[in-house]
Amino acid sequence: MFDLRLLSASHFIFLLLSFAVGFAVLLRWHTKFAGIIPATVATILSVVFLGNTILSVGLLLAYAVIVIVGRADEKEPLSPAAQLFWQLLVSVILVVCGWNIPYVSNPLGSGVIELGALSFPLTVAWIMLMMNAMNWLDGVDGLAALVGSIGFITLAAVSALPATQDTATLGLALVGAGAFAGFFLHNAPPARFYLGTVGSWFLGAFLALTAAFGGGKVATATLVLALPVLDAFFVIGQRLLSRQKPWQGDKKHLHFRLASLGWKVPHIVLASGVVSATLGVIAVTAQTREKLWVLGIVALFLLLTILSLLYLTYAGRKTAHR
């Protein structure tokens, strides 16, 4: 199924380096928020792997902004408006420096759809969506790091398919997988370290860039990361229906609702990992149209799950007041 001839010695070296270096540094790390470690490892190795000056400058500038702003937010939380501004700046920097989605696969037939002038705003929106989705997913120990690692592994697998043959995306995906899988071993419940703003923002941005690189893998990334992406949309919808600001923090995310019903953190992480891995297998084996159908089914299932959790929460409160 996979064309393993695409794998070179450099791919294995970058995978092992990203995993081993990040894991080893964390053994001596003494600060609670350690997301800067996988972000730094992934950035440095990606710059070396890419060998493209403009793309590398964009990645380095985005990394610098994420680290500076993220560290400030970890010390004293920024307002939602300020966070959105800096996320927008990061996204624009990356797109201006050449990180963009030039086309997407045609879900109604063969070939691709060139985005043209829409490439700029759609790529900016895609990066911001992924940054927020992973940031919001980082609500319980190990959840974002595990789901993100599965996302990178899936993108690596798709890149190694005979019909894809994308050695550049494969390299970026392996670097991301190694860096965040190594971090997950320290972040799994009970966590010793946390992604924080730096780690979750960079994880989302790097996933978005890896999927966008060379085009054609956005549907794959959206499917394997369906839980955080759809959860983000549903939470925004719930906030709007409740006449809240869409960016106002609360406990409406799926993992918080499960925890409120008595689910243990390891069980939430395990269930999310199994679902993401299952969707990853489908993303590797299915065509674009099939991926969209599965995404729709997952969206419907998640909506029904959220409605069920809302009912159970309401019923539990009603019983408690009797």
CSV table of C-alpha atoms in Angstrom, one decimal:
chain,number,residue,atom,x,y,z
A,1,MET,CA,0.0,0.0,0.0
A,2,PHE,CA,2.8,2.4,0.9
A,3,ASP,CA,5.8,3.2,-1.3
A,4,LEU,CA,8.5,2.8,1.3
A,5,ARG,CA,11.1,3.7,-1.3
A,6,LEU,CA,10.1,7.3,-0.5
A,7,LEU,CA,11.6,7.0,2.9
A,8,SER,CA,15.2,8.0,3.0
A,9,ALA,CA,17.9,7.9,5.7
A,10,SER,CA,17.3,11.6,6.4
A,11,HIS,CA,13.6,10.9,7.2
A,12,PHE,CA,14.6,8.4,9.8
A,13,ILE,CA,17.3,10.7,11.2
A,14,PHE,CA,14.9,13.7,11.5
A,15,LEU,CA,12.2,11.5,13.2
A,16,LEU,CA,14.7,10.1,15.7
A,17,LEU,CA,16.3,13.5,16.4
A,18,SER,CA,12.9,15.2,16.9
A,19,PHE,CA,11.8,12.5,19.4
A,20,ALA,CA,15.1,11.9,21.2
A,21,VAL,CA,16.2,15.6,21.6
A,22,GLY,CA,12.9,16.8,22.9
A,23,PHE,CA,12.4,13.9,25.2
A,24,ALA,CA,16.0,14.2,26.6
A,25,VAL,CA,15.7,18.0,27.2
A,26,LEU,CA,12.4,17.6,29.1
A,27,LEU,CA,14.2,15.2,31.5
A,28,ARG,CA,16.0,18.2,32.9
A,29,TRP,CA,13.3,20.8,32.4
A,30,HIS,CA,12.0,22.5,35.5
A,31,THR,CA,9.3,24.8,34.3
A,32,LYS,CA,5.6,23.7,34.3
A,33,PHE,CA,4.9,25.0,30.8
A,34,ALA,CA,7.3,23.1,28.5
A,35,GLY,CA,5.5,23.4,25.1
A,36,ILE,CA,8.4,25.6,23.9
A,37,ILE,CA,10.6,22.4,23.7
A,38,PRO,CA,8.7,20.5,21.0
A,39,ALA,CA,8.1,23.8,19.2
A,40,THR,CA,11.8,24.6,19.2
A,41,VAL,CA,12.9,21.2,18.1
A,42,ALA,CA,10.3,21.0,15.3
A,43,THR,CA,11.2,24.5,14.1
A,44,ILE,CA,15.0,24.0,13.9
A,45,LEU,CA,14.7,20.5,12.3
A,46,SER,CA,12.1,21.8,9.8
A,47,VAL,CA,14.3,24.7,8.7
A,48,VAL,CA,17.2,22.3,8.2
A,49,PHE,CA,15.0,19.8,6.3
A,50,LEU,CA,13.3,22.4,4.1
A,51,GLY,CA,16.4,24.1,2.8
A,52,ASN,CA,14.1,26.9,1.5
A,53,THR,CA,15.1,30.4,2.7
A,54,ILE,CA,11.7,32.1,2.4
A,55,LEU,CA,9.7,29.3,4.0
A,56,SER,CA,12.3,29.0,6.8
A,57,VAL,CA,12.2,32.8,7.5
A,58,GLY,CA,8.4,32.6,7.7
A,59,LEU,CA,8.5,29.6,10.1
A,60,LEU,CA,11.1,31.2,12.3
A,61,LEU,CA,9.2,34.5,12.5
A,62,ALA,CA,6.0,32.7,13.3
A,63,TYR,CA,7.8,30.7,16.0
A,64,ALA,CA,9.3,33.8,17.5
A,65,VAL,CA,5.9,35.5,17.7
A,66,ILE,CA,4.3,32.4,19.2
A,67,VAL,CA,7.0,32.1,21.8
A,68,ILE,CA,7.0,35.7,22.9
A,69,VAL,CA,3.3,36.1,23.0
A,70,GLY,CA,2.7,32.6,24.3
A,71,ARG,CA,5.1,33.0,27.2
A,72,ALA,CA,3.4,36.3,28.1
A,73,ASP,CA,0.0,34.7,28.0
A,74,GLU,CA,1.2,31.8,30.2
A,75,LYS,CA,2.3,34.4,32.9
A,76,GLU,CA,-0.8,36.6,32.6
A,77,PRO,CA,-3.6,35.6,30.3
A,78,LEU,CA,-4.2,37.9,27.4
A,79,SER,CA,-7.6,39.1,26.3
A,80,PRO,CA,-9.4,37.0,23.6
A,81,ALA,CA,-9.1,39.9,21.2
A,82,ALA,CA,-5.4,40.2,21.8
A,83,GLN,CA,-4.9,36.4,21.2
A,84,LEU,CA,-6.9,36.6,17.9
A,85,PHE,CA,-4.8,39.5,16.8
A,86,TRP,CA,-1.5,37.7,17.4
A,87,GLN,CA,-2.9,34.5,15.8
A,88,LEU,CA,-3.8,36.5,12.7
A,89,LEU,CA,-0.4,38.0,12.6
A,90,VAL,CA,1.3,34.6,12.8
A,91,SER,CA,-1.0,33.3,10.0
A,92,VAL,CA,-0.4,36.3,7.7
A,93,ILE,CA,3.4,36.0,8.2
A,94,LEU,CA,3.4,32.4,7.2
A,95,VAL,CA,1.2,32.9,4.1
A,96,VAL,CA,3.2,35.9,3.0
A,97,CYS,CA,6.4,33.8,3.2
A,98,GLY,CA,4.9,31.1,1.0
A,99,TRP,CA,3.1,28.8,3.3
A,100,ASN,CA,-0.2,28.5,1.4
A,101,ILE,CA,-2.9,26.1,0.1
A,102,PRO,CA,-2.6,26.4,-3.7
A,103,TYR,CA,-5.3,23.9,-4.4
A,104,VAL,CA,-7.6,21.3,-2.9
A,105,SER,CA,-8.7,18.0,-4.3
A,106,ASN,CA,-11.9,18.0,-6.3
A,107,PRO,CA,-14.5,16.1,-4.2
A,108,LEU,CA,-16.9,15.8,-7.1
A,109,GLY,CA,-14.4,14.2,-9.5
A,110,SER,CA,-10.8,13.8,-10.4
A,111,GLY,CA,-8.1,16.5,-10.4
A,112,VAL,CA,-7.8,19.5,-8.2
A,113,ILE,CA,-9.5,22.9,-7.7
A,114,GLU,CA,-7.0,25.9,-8.0
A,115,LEU,CA,-7.8,28.4,-5.3
A,116,GLY,CA,-6.2,31.4,-6.9
A,117,ALA,CA,-6.9,34.7,-5.1
A,118,LEU,CA,-8.8,32.7,-2.4
A,119,SER,CA,-5.6,31.0,-1.4
A,120,PHE,CA,-4.5,33.8,0.9
A,121,PRO,CA,-7.6,34.3,3.0
A,122,LEU,CA,-8.4,30.6,3.1
A,123,THR,CA,-4.9,29.6,4.3
A,124,VAL,CA,-5.0,32.3,7.0
A,125,ALA,CA,-8.4,31.1,8.2
A,126,TRP,CA,-7.1,27.5,8.1
A,127,ILE,CA,-4.1,28.2,10.2
A,128,MET,CA,-6.1,30.2,12.8
A,129,LEU,CA,-8.7,27.5,13.0
A,130,MET,CA,-6.1,24.9,13.7
A,131,MET,CA,-4.3,27.1,16.3
A,132,ASN,CA,-7.6,27.6,18.2
A,133,ALA,CA,-8.8,24.0,17.8
A,134,MET,CA,-5.6,22.6,19.4
A,135,ASN,CA,-5.5,25.4,22.0
A,136,TRP,CA,-9.0,24.6,23.1
A,137,LEU,CA,-8.3,20.8,23.0
A,138,ASP,CA,-5.5,21.3,25.5
A,139,GLY,CA,-7.9,21.2,28.4
A,140,VAL,CA,-6.9,17.9,30.0
A,141,ASP,CA,-3.5,16.1,30.4
A,142,GLY,CA,-2.1,14.6,27.2
A,143,LEU,CA,-5.1,15.2,25.0
A,144,ALA,CA,-3.8,17.7,22.5
A,145,ALA,CA,-0.3,16.2,22.3
A,146,LEU,CA,-1.8,12.7,21.5
A,147,VAL,CA,-4.3,13.8,19.0
A,148,GLY,CA,-1.7,16.1,17.3
A,149,SER,CA,0.8,13.2,17.1
A,150,ILE,CA,-1.8,11.0,15.5
A,151,GLY,CA,-2.5,13.8,13.0
A,152,PHE,CA,1.2,14.0,12.0
A,153,ILE,CA,1.4,10.2,11.7
A,154,THR,CA,-1.6,10.2,9.4
A,155,LEU,CA,-0.2,13.0,7.2
A,156,ALA,CA,3.1,11.1,7.0
A,157,ALA,CA,1.2,7.9,5.9
A,158,VAL,CA,-0.8,9.8,3.3
A,159,SER,CA,2.5,11.4,2.0
A,160,ALA,CA,3.9,7.9,1.5
A,161,LEU,CA,1.0,6.6,-0.6
A,162,PRO,CA,2.0,5.7,-4.3
A,163,ALA,CA,-0.6,8.3,-5.5
A,164,THR,CA,0.9,11.0,-3.4
A,165,GLN,CA,4.7,10.6,-3.2
A,166,ASP,CA,5.3,13.8,-1.3
A,167,THR,CA,8.7,13.6,0.3
A,168,ALA,CA,8.7,17.1,1.7
A,169,THR,CA,5.4,16.8,3.6
A,170,LEU,CA,6.6,13.4,4.8
A,171,GLY,CA,9.6,15.0,6.4
A,172,LEU,CA,7.6,17.7,8.1
A,173,ALA,CA,5.1,15.2,9.4
A,174,LEU,CA,7.8,12.9,10.8
A,175,VAL,CA,9.5,15.9,12.5
A,176,GLY,CA,6.1,16.9,14.1
A,177,ALA,CA,5.3,13.4,15.1
A,178,GLY,CA,8.6,12.8,16.8
A,179,ALA,CA,8.6,16.1,18.6
A,180,PHE,CA,5.1,15.9,20.0
A,181,ALA,CA,5.1,12.1,20.6
A,182,GLY,CA,8.2,12.6,22.8
A,183,PHE,CA,6.4,15.4,24.6
A,184,PHE,CA,3.3,13.2,25.1
A,185,LEU,CA,5.3,10.8,27.2
A,186,HIS,CA,5.9,13.6,29.7
A,187,ASN,CA,2.4,15.1,29.2
A,188,ALA,CA,0.3,11.9,29.5
A,189,PRO,CA,-1.9,11.8,32.6
A,190,PRO,CA,-0.8,12.5,35.2
A,191,ALA,CA,1.2,15.2,33.4
A,192,ARG,CA,4.6,16.4,34.5
A,193,PHE,CA,4.6,19.2,31.9
A,194,TYR,CA,2.0,21.1,29.9
A,195,LEU,CA,1.9,22.5,26.4
A,196,GLY,CA,0.7,25.9,27.5
A,197,THR,CA,0.0,28.6,25.0
A,198,VAL,CA,3.3,28.2,23.2
A,199,GLY,CA,3.0,24.5,22.7
A,200,SER,CA,-0.7,24.4,21.7
A,201,TRP,CA,-0.5,27.4,19.3
A,202,PHE,CA,2.6,26.0,17.6
A,203,LEU,CA,1.1,22.5,17.4
A,204,GLY,CA,-2.0,23.8,15.7
A,205,ALA,CA,0.0,26.0,13.3
A,206,PHE,CA,2.5,23.3,12.4
A,207,LEU,CA,-0.3,20.8,11.8
A,208,ALA,CA,-1.9,23.3,9.5
A,209,LEU,CA,1.3,24.0,7.6
A,210,THR,CA,2.1,20.3,7.2
A,211,ALA,CA,-1.3,19.7,5.7
A,212,ALA,CA,-1.2,22.7,3.5
A,213,PHE,CA,2.3,22.1,2.2
A,214,GLY,CA,2.0,21.1,-1.4
A,215,GLY,CA,-1.8,21.2,-1.1
A,216,GLY,CA,-4.3,18.4,-1.2
A,217,LYS,CA,-4.1,17.2,2.4
A,218,VAL,CA,-6.5,19.6,4.1
A,219,ALA,CA,-9.3,17.1,3.9
A,220,THR,CA,-7.1,14.5,5.5
A,221,ALA,CA,-6.1,16.7,8.3
A,222,THR,CA,-9.7,17.9,8.9
A,223,LEU,CA,-10.9,14.3,9.1
A,224,VAL,CA,-8.2,12.9,11.5
A,225,LEU,CA,-8.6,16.1,13.6
A,226,ALA,CA,-12.4,16.0,13.4
A,227,LEU,CA,-12.9,15.9,17.2
A,228,PRO,CA,-11.1,19.2,18.0
A,229,VAL,CA,-12.2,21.0,14.8
A,230,LEU,CA,-15.9,20.1,15.0
A,231,ASP,CA,-15.8,20.6,18.8
A,232,ALA,CA,-14.5,24.2,18.2
A,233,PHE,CA,-17.4,24.9,15.7
A,234,PHE,CA,-20.0,23.4,18.0
A,235,VAL,CA,-18.8,25.3,21.1
A,236,ILE,CA,-18.8,28.6,19.1
A,237,GLY,CA,-22.4,27.8,18.1
A,238,GLN,CA,-23.4,27.0,21.6
A,239,ARG,CA,-21.9,30.3,22.8
A,240,LEU,CA,-23.7,32.3,20.2
A,241,LEU,CA,-27.0,30.6,21.0
A,242,SER,CA,-26.4,31.4,24.7
A,243,ARG,CA,-25.7,35.0,23.6
A,244,GLN,CA,-22.1,34.8,24.7
A,245,LYS,CA,-19.1,36.1,22.8
A,246,PRO,CA,-17.7,33.2,20.6
A,247,TRP,CA,-14.2,33.6,22.2
A,248,GLN,CA,-15.5,33.7,25.8
A,249,GLY,CA,-13.9,30.9,27.8
A,250,ASP,CA,-16.2,28.3,29.4
A,251,LYS,CA,-16.5,24.5,30.0
A,252,LYS,CA,-18.6,23.7,27.0
A,253,HIS,CA,-15.9,21.6,25.2
A,254,LEU,CA,-16.5,17.9,24.9
A,255,HIS,CA,-13.7,16.8,27.2
A,256,PHE,CA,-15.0,19.1,29.9
A,257,ARG,CA,-18.5,17.8,29.6
A,258,LEU,CA,-17.2,14.2,29.8
A,259,ALA,CA,-15.2,15.0,32.9
A,260,SER,CA,-18.3,16.6,34.5
A,261,LEU,CA,-20.1,13.3,34.0
A,262,GLY,CA,-17.4,11.4,35.9
A,263,TRP,CA,-15.1,10.3,33.1
A,264,LYS,CA,-11.5,10.0,34.3
A,265,VAL,CA,-8.9,12.0,32.4
A,266,PRO,CA,-7.0,8.8,31.1
A,267,HIS,CA,-10.3,7.5,29.8
A,268,ILE,CA,-11.0,10.7,27.9
A,269,VAL,CA,-7.6,10.7,26.4
A,270,LEU,CA,-7.7,7.1,25.4
A,271,ALA,CA,-11.2,7.4,23.8
A,272,SER,CA,-10.1,10.5,21.9
A,273,GLY,CA,-7.0,8.8,20.7
A,274,VAL,CA,-8.9,5.7,19.5
A,275,VAL,CA,-11.4,7.9,17.6
A,276,SER,CA,-8.6,10.0,16.1
A,277,ALA,CA,-6.6,6.9,15.1
A,278,THR,CA,-9.7,5.3,13.5
A,279,LEU,CA,-10.4,8.4,11.5
A,280,GLY,CA,-6.7,8.5,10.6
A,281,VAL,CA,-6.9,5.0,9.1
A,282,ILE,CA,-10.0,6.1,7.1
A,283,ALA,CA,-8.2,9.3,6.0
A,284,VAL,CA,-5.4,7.3,4.6
A,285,THR,CA,-7.5,4.7,2.7
A,286,ALA,CA,-10.5,6.9,1.6
A,287,GLN,CA,-10.9,9.2,-1.4
A,288,THR,CA,-11.7,12.9,-0.9
A,289,ARG,CA,-15.4,12.5,-1.4
A,290,GLU,CA,-15.5,9.6,1.0
A,291,LYS,CA,-13.6,11.6,3.6
A,292,LEU,CA,-16.2,14.4,3.4
A,293,TRP,CA,-19.0,11.9,3.9
A,294,VAL,CA,-17.3,10.4,6.9
A,295,LEU,CA,-16.7,13.9,8.3
A,296,GLY,CA,-20.4,14.6,7.9
A,297,ILE,CA,-21.2,11.4,9.8
A,298,VAL,CA,-18.8,12.3,12.6
A,299,ALA,CA,-20.3,15.8,12.8
A,300,LEU,CA,-23.8,14.3,13.2
A,301,PHE,CA,-22.6,11.8,15.8
A,302,LEU,CA,-20.7,14.5,17.7
A,303,LEU,CA,-23.8,16.7,17.7
A,304,LEU,CA,-26.0,13.9,19.0
A,305,THR,CA,-23.3,13.2,21.7
A,306,ILE,CA,-23.2,16.8,22.8
A,307,LEU,CA,-27.1,17.0,22.9
A,308,SER,CA,-27.1,13.8,25.0
A,309,LEU,CA,-24.5,15.2,27.4
A,310,LEU,CA,-26.5,18.4,27.7
A,311,TYR,CA,-29.6,16.3,28.6
A,312,LEU,CA,-27.7,14.2,31.1
A,313,THR,CA,-26.2,17.3,32.7
A,314,TYR,CA,-29.7,18.9,32.9
A,315,ALA,CA,-31.3,15.8,34.3
A,316,GLY,CA,-28.6,15.4,36.9
A,317,ARG,CA,-29.1,19.0,38.1
A,318,LYS,CA,-32.8,18.6,38.2
A,319,THR,CA,-32.5,15.4,40.3
A,320,ALA,CA,-30.0,17.1,42.7
A,321,HIS,CA,-32.5,20.0,43.3
A,322,ARG,CA,-35.3,17.6,44.4
